Structure formats: structure tokens, C-alpha cells
PDB file of N, CA and C in Angstrom:
ATOM      1  N   ALA J1056     101.040 125.137 111.421  1.00  0.00           N
ATOM      2  CA  ALA J1056     101.900 125.659 110.363  1.00  0.00           C
ATOM      3  C   ALA J1056     103.266 126.005 110.943  1.00  0.00           C
ATOM      4  N   ARG J1057     104.271 125.857 110.122  1.00  0.00           N
ATOM      5  CA  ARG J1057     105.645 126.191 110.510  1.00  0.00           C
ATOM      6  C   ARG J1057     106.252 126.974 109.360  1.00  0.00           C
ATOM      7  N   GLY J1058     106.496 128.258 109.571  1.00  0.00           N
ATOM      8  CA  GLY J1058     106.994 129.076 108.469  1.00  0.00           C
ATOM      9  C   GLY J1058     105.970 129.087 107.359  1.00  0.00           C
ATOM     10  N   PRO J1059     106.415 128.832 106.138  1.00  0.00           N
ATOM     11  CA  PRO J1059     105.459 128.837 105.028  1.00  0.00           C
ATOM     12  C   PRO J1059     104.757 127.499 104.837  1.00  0.00           C
ATOM     13  N   TYR J1060     104.899 126.557 105.779  1.00  0.00           N
ATOM     14  CA  TYR J1060     104.360 125.213 105.595  1.00  0.00           C
ATOM     15  C   TYR J1060     103.168 124.932 106.501  1.00  0.00           C
ATOM     16  N   LEU J1061     102.233 124.166 105.959  1.00  0.00           N
ATOM     17  CA  LEU J1061     101.059 123.692 106.684  1.00  0.00           C
ATOM     18  C   LEU J1061     101.032 122.185 106.543  1.00  0.00           C
ATOM     19  N   SER J1062     100.926 121.462 107.660  1.00  0.00           N
ATOM     20  CA  SER J1062     100.906 119.997 107.614  1.00  0.00           C
ATOM     21  C   SER J1062      99.501 119.486 107.905  1.00  0.00           C
ATOM     22  N   ILE J1063      99.122 118.427 107.187  1.00  0.00           N
ATOM     23  CA  ILE J1063      97.784 117.853 107.292  1.00  0.00           C
ATOM     24  C   ILE J1063      97.908 116.338 107.405  1.00  0.00           C
ATOM     25  N   GLY J1064      97.333 115.755 108.470  1.00  0.00           N
ATOM     26  CA  GLY J1064      97.289 114.313 108.625  1.00  0.00           C
ATOM     27  C   GLY J1064      96.070 113.752 107.916  1.00  0.00           C
ATOM     28  N   CYS J1065      96.234 112.620 107.248  1.00  0.00           N
ATOM     29  CA  CYS J1065      95.171 112.034 106.432  1.00  0.00           C
ATOM     30  C   CYS J1065      94.688 110.702 107.009  1.00  0.00           C
ATOM     31  N   ASP J1066      93.463 110.327 106.653  1.00  0.00           N
ATOM     32  CA  ASP J1066      92.905 109.041 107.070  1.00  0.00           C
ATOM     33  C   ASP J1066      93.720 107.861 106.544  1.00  0.00           C
ATOM     34  N   SER J1067      94.403 108.053 105.431  1.00  0.00           N
ATOM     35  CA  SER J1067      95.194 106.996 104.797  1.00  0.00           C
ATOM     36  C   SER J1067      96.484 106.694 105.548  1.00  0.00           C
ATOM     37  N   GLY J1068      96.869 107.562 106.503  1.00  0.00           N
ATOM     38  CA  GLY J1068      98.141 107.417 107.201  1.00  0.00           C
ATOM     39  C   GLY J1068      99.240 108.278 106.613  1.00  0.00           C
ATOM     40  N   LYS J1069      98.941 108.958 105.522  1.00  0.00           N
ATOM     41  CA  LYS J1069      99.921 109.847 104.907  1.00  0.00           C
ATOM     42  C   LYS J1069      99.812 111.244 105.515  1.00  0.00           C
ATOM     43  N   ILE J1070     100.854 112.031 105.293  1.00  0.00           N
ATOM     44  CA  ILE J1070     100.887 113.417 105.767  1.00  0.00           C
ATOM     45  C   ILE J1070     101.218 114.306 104.582  1.00  0.00           C
ATOM     46  N   GLN J1071     100.394 115.315 104.379  1.00  0.00           N
ATOM     47  CA  GLN J1071     100.651 116.308 103.347  1.00  0.00           C
ATOM     48  C   GLN J1071     101.295 117.522 104.003  1.00  0.00           C
ATOM     49  N   VAL J1072     102.349 118.037 103.386  1.00  0.00           N
ATOM     50  CA  VAL J1072     102.977 119.281 103.830  1.00  0.00           C
ATOM     51  C   VAL J1072     102.881 120.256 102.661  1.00  0.00           C
ATOM     52  N   TRP J1073     102.123 121.315 102.877  1.00  0.00           N
ATOM     53  CA  TRP J1073     101.861 122.304 101.834  1.00  0.00           C
ATOM     54  C   TRP J1073     102.709 123.546 102.039  1.00  0.00           C
ATOM     55  N   ASP J1074     103.234 124.081 100.946  1.00  0.00           N
ATOM     56  CA  ASP J1074     103.883 125.380 100.934  1.00  0.00           C
ATOM     57  C   ASP J1074     102.774 126.391 100.654  1.00  0.00           C
ATOM     58  N   VAL J1075     102.377 127.139 101.673  1.00  0.00           N
ATOM     59  CA  VAL J1075     101.232 128.037 101.520  1.00  0.00           C
ATOM     60  C   VAL J1075     101.573 129.273 100.685  1.00  0.00           C
ATOM     61  N   GLN J1076     102.837 129.637 100.624  1.00  0.00           N
ATOM     62  CA  GLN J1076     103.224 130.780  99.790  1.00  0.00           C
ATOM     63  C   GLN J1076     103.147 130.443  98.308  1.00  0.00           C
ATOM     64  N   GLN J1077     103.460 129.202  97.969  1.00  0.00           N
ATOM     65  CA  GLN J1077     103.435 128.754  96.577  1.00  0.00           C
ATOM     66  C   GLN J1077     102.108 128.074  96.202  1.00  0.00           C
ATOM     67  N   SER J1078     101.259 127.825  97.212  1.00  0.00           N
ATOM     68  CA  SER J1078      99.985 127.121  97.009  1.00  0.00           C
ATOM     69  C   SER J1078     100.185 125.777  96.310  1.00  0.00           C
ATOM     70  N   GLN J1079     101.172 125.007  96.840  1.00  0.00           N
ATOM     71  CA  GLN J1079     101.417 123.690  96.257  1.00  0.00           C
ATOM     72  C   GLN J1079     101.900 122.703  97.304  1.00  0.00           C
ATOM     73  N   LEU J1080     101.682 121.439  97.008  1.00  0.00           N
ATOM     74  CA  LEU J1080     102.127 120.357  97.878  1.00  0.00           C
ATOM     75  C   LEU J1080     103.651 120.291  97.842  1.00  0.00           C
ATOM     76  N   ALA J1081     104.286 120.391  98.993  1.00  0.00           N
ATOM     77  CA  ALA J1081     105.748 120.367  99.069  1.00  0.00           C
ATOM     78  C   ALA J1081     106.285 118.978  99.393  1.00  0.00           C
ATOM     79  N   HIS J1082     105.569 118.230 100.247  1.00  0.00           N
ATOM     80  CA  HIS J1082     106.007 116.896 100.668  1.00  0.00           C
ATOM     81  C   HIS J1082     104.789 116.012 100.897  1.00  0.00           C
ATOM     82  N   MET J1083     104.942 114.728 100.583  1.00  0.00           N
ATOM     83  CA  MET J1083     103.955 113.718 100.949  1.00  0.00           C
ATOM     84  C   MET J1083     104.716 112.675 101.757  1.00  0.00           C
ATOM     85  N   LEU J1084     104.411 112.594 103.052  1.00  0.00           N
ATOM     86  CA  LEU J1084     105.146 111.717 103.963  1.00  0.00           C
ATOM     87  C   LEU J1084     104.342 110.448 104.224  1.00  0.00           C
ATOM     88  N   GLU J1085     105.054 109.338 104.332  1.00  0.00           N
ATOM     89  CA  GLU J1085     104.425 108.048 104.596  1.00  0.00           C
ATOM     90  C   GLU J1085     105.075 107.402 105.809  1.00  0.00           C
ATOM     91  N   GLY J1086     104.474 106.328 106.287  1.00  0.00           N
ATOM     92  CA  GLY J1086     105.046 105.583 107.402  1.00  0.00           C
ATOM     93  C   GLY J1086     104.008 105.060 108.372  1.00  0.00           C
ATOM     94  N   HIS J1087     102.858 105.730 108.454  1.00  0.00           N
ATOM     95  CA  HIS J1087     101.794 105.247 109.332  1.00  0.00           C
ATOM     96  C   HIS J1087     100.873 104.305 108.561  1.00  0.00           C
ATOM     97  N   ARG J1088     100.224 103.399 109.299  1.00  0.00           N
ATOM     98  CA  ARG J1088      99.302 102.447 108.701  1.00  0.00           C
ATOM     99  C   ARG J1088      97.844 102.802 108.947  1.00  0.00           C
ATOM    100  N   ALA J1089      97.599 103.912 109.647  1.00  0.00           N
ATOM    101  CA  ALA J1089      96.229 104.327 109.965  1.00  0.00           C
ATOM    102  C   ALA J1089      96.193 105.847 110.078  1.00  0.00           C
ATOM    103  N   ARG J1090      95.023 106.383 110.350  1.00  0.00           N
ATOM    104  CA  ARG J1090      94.778 107.828 110.392  1.00  0.00           C
ATOM    105  C   ARG J1090      95.811 108.568 111.243  1.00  0.00           C
ATOM    106  N   VAL J1091      96.308 109.683 110.719  1.00  0.00           N
ATOM    107  CA  VAL J1091      97.220 110.561 111.454  1.00  0.00           C
ATOM    108  C   VAL J1091      96.367 111.651 112.091  1.00  0.00           C
ATOM    109  N   GLY J1092      96.309 111.658 113.420  1.00  0.00           N
ATOM    110  CA  GLY J1092      95.429 112.571 114.130  1.00  0.00           C
ATOM    111  C   GLY J1092      96.112 113.729 114.824  1.00  0.00           C
ATOM    112  N   VAL J1093      97.446 113.697 114.916  1.00  0.00           N
ATOM    113  CA  VAL J1093      98.143 114.770 115.620  1.00  0.00           C
ATOM    114  C   VAL J1093      99.509 114.993 114.968  1.00  0.00           C
ATOM    115  N   LEU J1094      99.866 116.273 114.828  1.00  0.00           N
ATOM    116  CA  LEU J1094     101.148 116.668 114.248  1.00  0.00           C
ATOM    117  C   LEU J1094     101.767 117.761 115.107  1.00  0.00           C
ATOM    118  N   ALA J1095     103.095 117.770 115.190  1.00  0.00           N
ATOM    119  CA  ALA J1095     103.793 118.815 115.948  1.00  0.00           C
ATOM    120  C   ALA J1095     105.131 119.086 115.280  1.00  0.00           C
ATOM    121  N   TRP J1096     105.397 120.369 115.036  1.00  0.00           N
ATOM    122  CA  TRP J1096     106.674 120.771 114.460  1.00  0.00           C
ATOM    123  C   TRP J1096     107.718 120.889 115.561  1.00  0.00           C
ATOM    124  N   GLY J1097     108.887 120.308 115.310  1.00  0.00           N
ATOM    125  CA  GLY J1097     110.024 120.470 116.198  1.00  0.00           C
ATOM    126  C   GLY J1097     111.010 121.421 115.541  1.00  0.00           C
ATOM    127  N   GLY J1098     112.180 121.510 116.077  1.00  0.00           N
ATOM    128  CA  GLY J1098     113.192 122.381 115.498  1.00  0.00           C
ATOM    129  C   GLY J1098     113.867 121.758 114.293  1.00  0.00           C
ATOM    130  N   ASN J1099     114.478 122.592 113.483  1.00  0.00           N
ATOM    131  CA  ASN J1099     115.331 122.146 112.375  1.00  0.00           C
ATOM    132  C   ASN J1099     114.647 121.241 111.362  1.00  0.00           C
ATOM    133  N   GLY J1100     113.400 121.513 111.025  1.00  0.00           N
ATOM    134  CA  GLY J1100     112.724 120.764 109.965  1.00  0.00           C
ATOM    135  C   GLY J1100     112.198 119.404 110.368  1.00  0.00           C
ATOM    136  N   ILE J1101     112.035 119.152 111.656  1.00  0.00           N
ATOM    137  CA  ILE J1101     111.498 117.878 112.132  1.00  0.00           C
ATOM    138  C   ILE J1101     109.991 118.017 112.348  1.00  0.00           C
ATOM    139  N   LEU J1102     109.220 117.110 111.773  1.00  0.00           N
ATOM    140  CA  LEU J1102     107.776 117.058 111.964  1.00  0.00           C
ATOM    141  C   LEU J1102     107.438 115.727 112.620  1.00  0.00           C
ATOM    142  N   CYS J1103     106.822 115.768 113.792  1.00  0.00           N
ATOM    143  CA  CYS J1103     106.414 114.551 114.498  1.00  0.00           C
ATOM    144  C   CYS J1103     104.932 114.303 114.251  1.00  0.00           C
ATOM    145  N   SER J1104     104.584 113.029 114.140  1.00  0.00           N
ATOM    146  CA  SER J1104     103.201 112.655 113.866  1.00  0.00           C
ATOM    147  C   SER J1104     102.787 111.497 114.762  1.00  0.00           C
ATOM    148  N   GLY J1105     101.519 111.545 115.200  1.00  0.00           N
ATOM    149  CA  GLY J1105     100.938 110.471 115.992  1.00  0.00           C
ATOM    150  C   GLY J1105      99.739 109.913 115.257  1.00  0.00           C
ATOM    151  N   SER J1106      99.535 108.593 115.384  1.00  0.00           N
ATOM    152  CA  SER J1106      98.537 107.930 114.560  1.00  0.00           C
ATOM    153  C   SER J1106      97.668 106.960 115.342  1.00  0.00           C
ATOM    154  N   ARG J1107      96.563 106.593 114.700  1.00  0.00           N
ATOM    155  CA  ARG J1107      95.686 105.554 115.223  1.00  0.00           C
ATOM    156  C   ARG J1107      96.399 104.198 115.238  1.00  0.00           C
ATOM    157  N   ASP J1108      97.504 104.060 114.490  1.00  0.00           N
ATOM    158  CA  ASP J1108      98.264 102.806 114.505  1.00  0.00           C
ATOM    159  C   ASP J1108      99.136 102.666 115.755  1.00  0.00           C
ATOM    160  N   ARG J1109      98.995 103.626 116.692  1.00  0.00           N
ATOM    161  CA  ARG J1109      99.653 103.603 118.005  1.00  0.00           C
ATOM    162  C   ARG J1109     101.153 103.872 117.942  1.00  0.00           C
ATOM    163  N   SER J1110     101.591 104.621 116.920  1.00  0.00           N
ATOM    164  CA  SER J1110     103.015 104.951 116.820  1.00  0.00           C
ATOM    165  C   SER J1110     103.195 106.460 116.650  1.00  0.00           C
ATOM    166  N   ILE J1111     104.409 106.902 116.961  1.00  0.00           N
ATOM    167  CA  ILE J1111     104.837 108.278 116.746  1.00  0.00           C
ATOM    168  C   ILE J1111     106.040 108.226 115.811  1.00  0.00           C
ATOM    169  N   LEU J1112     105.994 109.029 114.757  1.00  0.00           N
ATOM    170  CA  LEU J1112     107.113 109.112 113.822  1.00  0.00           C
ATOM    171  C   LEU J1112     107.683 110.519 113.829  1.00  0.00           C
ATOM    172  N   ALA J1113     108.988 110.608 113.675  1.00  0.00           N
ATOM    173  CA  ALA J1113     109.655 111.891 113.487  1.00  0.00           C
ATOM    174  C   ALA J1113     110.172 111.905 112.055  1.00  0.00           C
ATOM    175  N   HIS J1114     109.729 112.875 111.268  1.00  0.00           N
ATOM    176  CA  HIS J1114     110.110 113.001 109.863  1.00  0.00           C
ATOM    177  C   HIS J1114     111.088 114.161 109.727  1.00  0.00           C
ATOM    178  N   ASP J1115     112.225 113.911 109.098  1.00  0.00           N
ATOM    179  CA  ASP J1115     113.219 114.952 108.875  1.00  0.00           C
ATOM    180  C   ASP J1115     113.039 115.491 107.460  1.00  0.00           C
ATOM    181  N   LEU J1116     112.427 116.663 107.330  1.00  0.00           N
ATOM    182  CA  LEU J1116     112.142 117.223 106.017  1.00  0.00           C
ATOM    183  C   LEU J1116     113.394 117.705 105.292  1.00  0.00           C
ATOM    184  N   ARG J1117     114.519 117.777 105.987  1.00  0.00           N
ATOM    185  CA  ARG J1117     115.783 118.178 105.356  1.00  0.00           C
ATOM    186  C   ARG J1117     116.455 117.012 104.668  1.00  0.00           C
ATOM    187  N   ALA J1118     116.124 115.790 105.071  1.00  0.00           N
ATOM    188  CA  ALA J1118     116.791 114.592 104.550  1.00  0.00           C
ATOM    189  C   ALA J1118     116.244 114.222 103.172  1.00  0.00           C
ATOM    190  N   PRO J1119     117.086 113.649 102.324  1.00  0.00           N
ATOM    191  CA  PRO J1119     116.596 113.172 101.025  1.00  0.00           C
ATOM    192  C   PRO J1119     115.481 112.147 101.233  1.00  0.00           C
ATOM    193  N   GLY J1120     114.406 112.305 100.517  1.00  0.00           N
ATOM    194  CA  GLY J1120     113.289 111.373 100.663  1.00  0.00           C
ATOM    195  C   GLY J1120     112.495 111.584 101.936  1.00  0.00           C
ATOM    196  N   ASN J1121     112.778 112.658 102.679  1.00  0.00           N
ATOM    197  CA  ASN J1121     112.067 112.966 103.921  1.00  0.00           C
ATOM    198  C   ASN J1121     112.085 111.784 104.881  1.00  0.00           C
ATOM    199  N   GLY J1122     113.256 111.233 105.104  1.00  0.00           N
ATOM    200  CA  GLY J1122     113.428 110.041 105.909  1.00  0.00           C
ATOM    201  C   GLY J1122     112.887 110.145 107.314  1.00  0.00           C
ATOM    202  N   ASN J1123     112.509 109.009 107.847  1.00  0.00           N
ATOM    203  CA  ASN J1123     112.063 108.951 109.233  1.00  0.00           C
ATOM    204  C   ASN J1123     113.278 109.114 110.134  1.00  0.00           C
ATOM    205  N   ALA J1124     113.217 110.104 111.015  1.00  0.00           N
ATOM    206  CA  ALA J1124     114.302 110.350 111.957  1.00  0.00           C
ATOM    207  C   ALA J1124     114.174 109.464 113.185  1.00  0.00           C
ATOM    208  N   GLY J1125     112.999 108.864 113.380  1.00  0.00           N
ATOM    209  CA  GLY J1125     112.791 107.991 114.523  1.00  0.00           C
ATOM    210  C   GLY J1125     111.362 107.505 114.600  1.00  0.00           C
ATOM    211  N   LYS J1126     111.169 106.416 115.334  1.00  0.00           N
ATOM    212  CA  LYS J1126     109.838 105.842 115.522  1.00  0.00           C
ATOM    213  C   LYS J1126     109.693 105.378 116.960  1.00  0.00           C
ATOM    214  N   LEU J1127     108.583 105.744 117.578  1.00  0.00           N
ATOM    215  CA  LEU J1127     108.259 105.296 118.931  1.00  0.00           C
ATOM    216  C   LEU J1127     107.035 104.409 118.850  1.00  0.00           C
ATOM    217  N   THR J1128     107.126 103.233 119.443  1.00  0.00           N
ATOM    218  CA  THR J1128     106.010 102.287 119.445  1.00  0.00           C
ATOM    219  C   THR J1128     105.740 101.853 120.883  1.00  0.00           C
ATOM    220  N   GLY J1129     104.689 101.093 121.070  1.00  0.00           N
ATOM    221  CA  GLY J1129     104.391 100.566 122.391  1.00  0.00           C
ATOM    222  C   GLY J1129     103.196 101.208 123.055  1.00  0.00           C
ATOM    223  N   HIS J1130     102.592 102.202 122.411  1.00  0.00           N
ATOM    224  CA  HIS J1130     101.387 102.818 122.965  1.00  0.00           C
ATOM    225  C   HIS J1130     100.248 101.809 122.915  1.00  0.00           C
ATOM    226  N   ARG J1131      99.362 101.890 123.873  1.00  0.00           N
ATOM    227  CA  ARG J1131      98.263 100.919 123.951  1.00  0.00           C
ATOM    228  C   ARG J1131      97.029 101.326 123.156  1.00  0.00           C
ATOM    229  N   SER J1132      96.992 102.596 122.744  1.00  0.00           N
ATOM    230  CA  SER J1132      95.865 103.075 121.952  1.00  0.00           C
ATOM    231  C   SER J1132      96.338 104.198 121.038  1.00  0.00           C
ATOM    232  N   GLU J1133      95.417 104.792 120.312  1.00  0.00           N
ATOM    233  CA  GLU J1133      95.730 105.862 119.374  1.00  0.00           C
ATOM    234  C   GLU J1133      96.518 106.975 120.052  1.00  0.00           C
ATOM    235  N   VAL J1134      97.504 107.517 119.341  1.00  0.00           N
ATOM    236  CA  VAL J1134      98.265 108.672 119.849  1.00  0.00           C
ATOM    237  C   VAL J1134      97.463 109.917 119.519  1.00  0.00           C
ATOM    238  N   CYS J1135      97.021 110.623 120.561  1.00  0.00           N
ATOM    239  CA  CYS J1135      96.134 111.783 120.387  1.00  0.00           C
ATOM    240  C   CYS J1135      96.799 113.107 120.708  1.00  0.00           C
ATOM    241  N   GLY J1136      98.003 113.082 121.243  1.00  0.00           N
ATOM    242  CA  GLY J1136      98.671 114.326 121.600  1.00  0.00           C
ATOM    243  C   GLY J1136     100.174 114.156 121.568  1.00  0.00           C
ATOM    244  N   LEU J1137     100.856 115.247 121.257  1.00  0.00           N
ATOM    245  CA  LEU J1137     102.333 115.236 121.245  1.00  0.00           C
ATOM    246  C   LEU J1137     102.835 116.424 122.039  1.00  0.00           C
TER     247      LEU J1137
END
């Protein structure tokens, strides 16, 4: 959790970001093609995610449409830690 937000990685490759104070879904992030197994909050509204699709995405929650701030590829297996 980061502030009032809780992030959840899904088997579908999507990421749910919940506002726990409002008890509602705040963001639904996309970009992975397989299960999201690891999430890490960075500074300034950046949420990084690692997936079974062997990629790491940085999502900027401040940007319109929650744009991808970056993508790292080239891992040989599932990303299990950030």
C-alpha cells in the first residue's frame, strides 16, 4: 500500500489500484500479457510491476490514462522481485 492506495496484481496481467479510504477501485492498469506477481511503489506516483511475461513496467499514476513510464524486457524467466 502507498498512502490510501492498495495495489493488486491479477492473473489476467492487469493491476488493480484501490483507494482504501473510499473503498473503491481507483485505477485499472494494463500492459502485461501474463500474471503480475510483484509490485513496488516508487516516488511521485510511480508503480512498478513485474510479470510472468518476463517484463517490468513502470506506471505513472499522475499521467492521463495512467501511461507507462517505461518498460524493461530481456529477462529469461518470470520477474519475481523488484
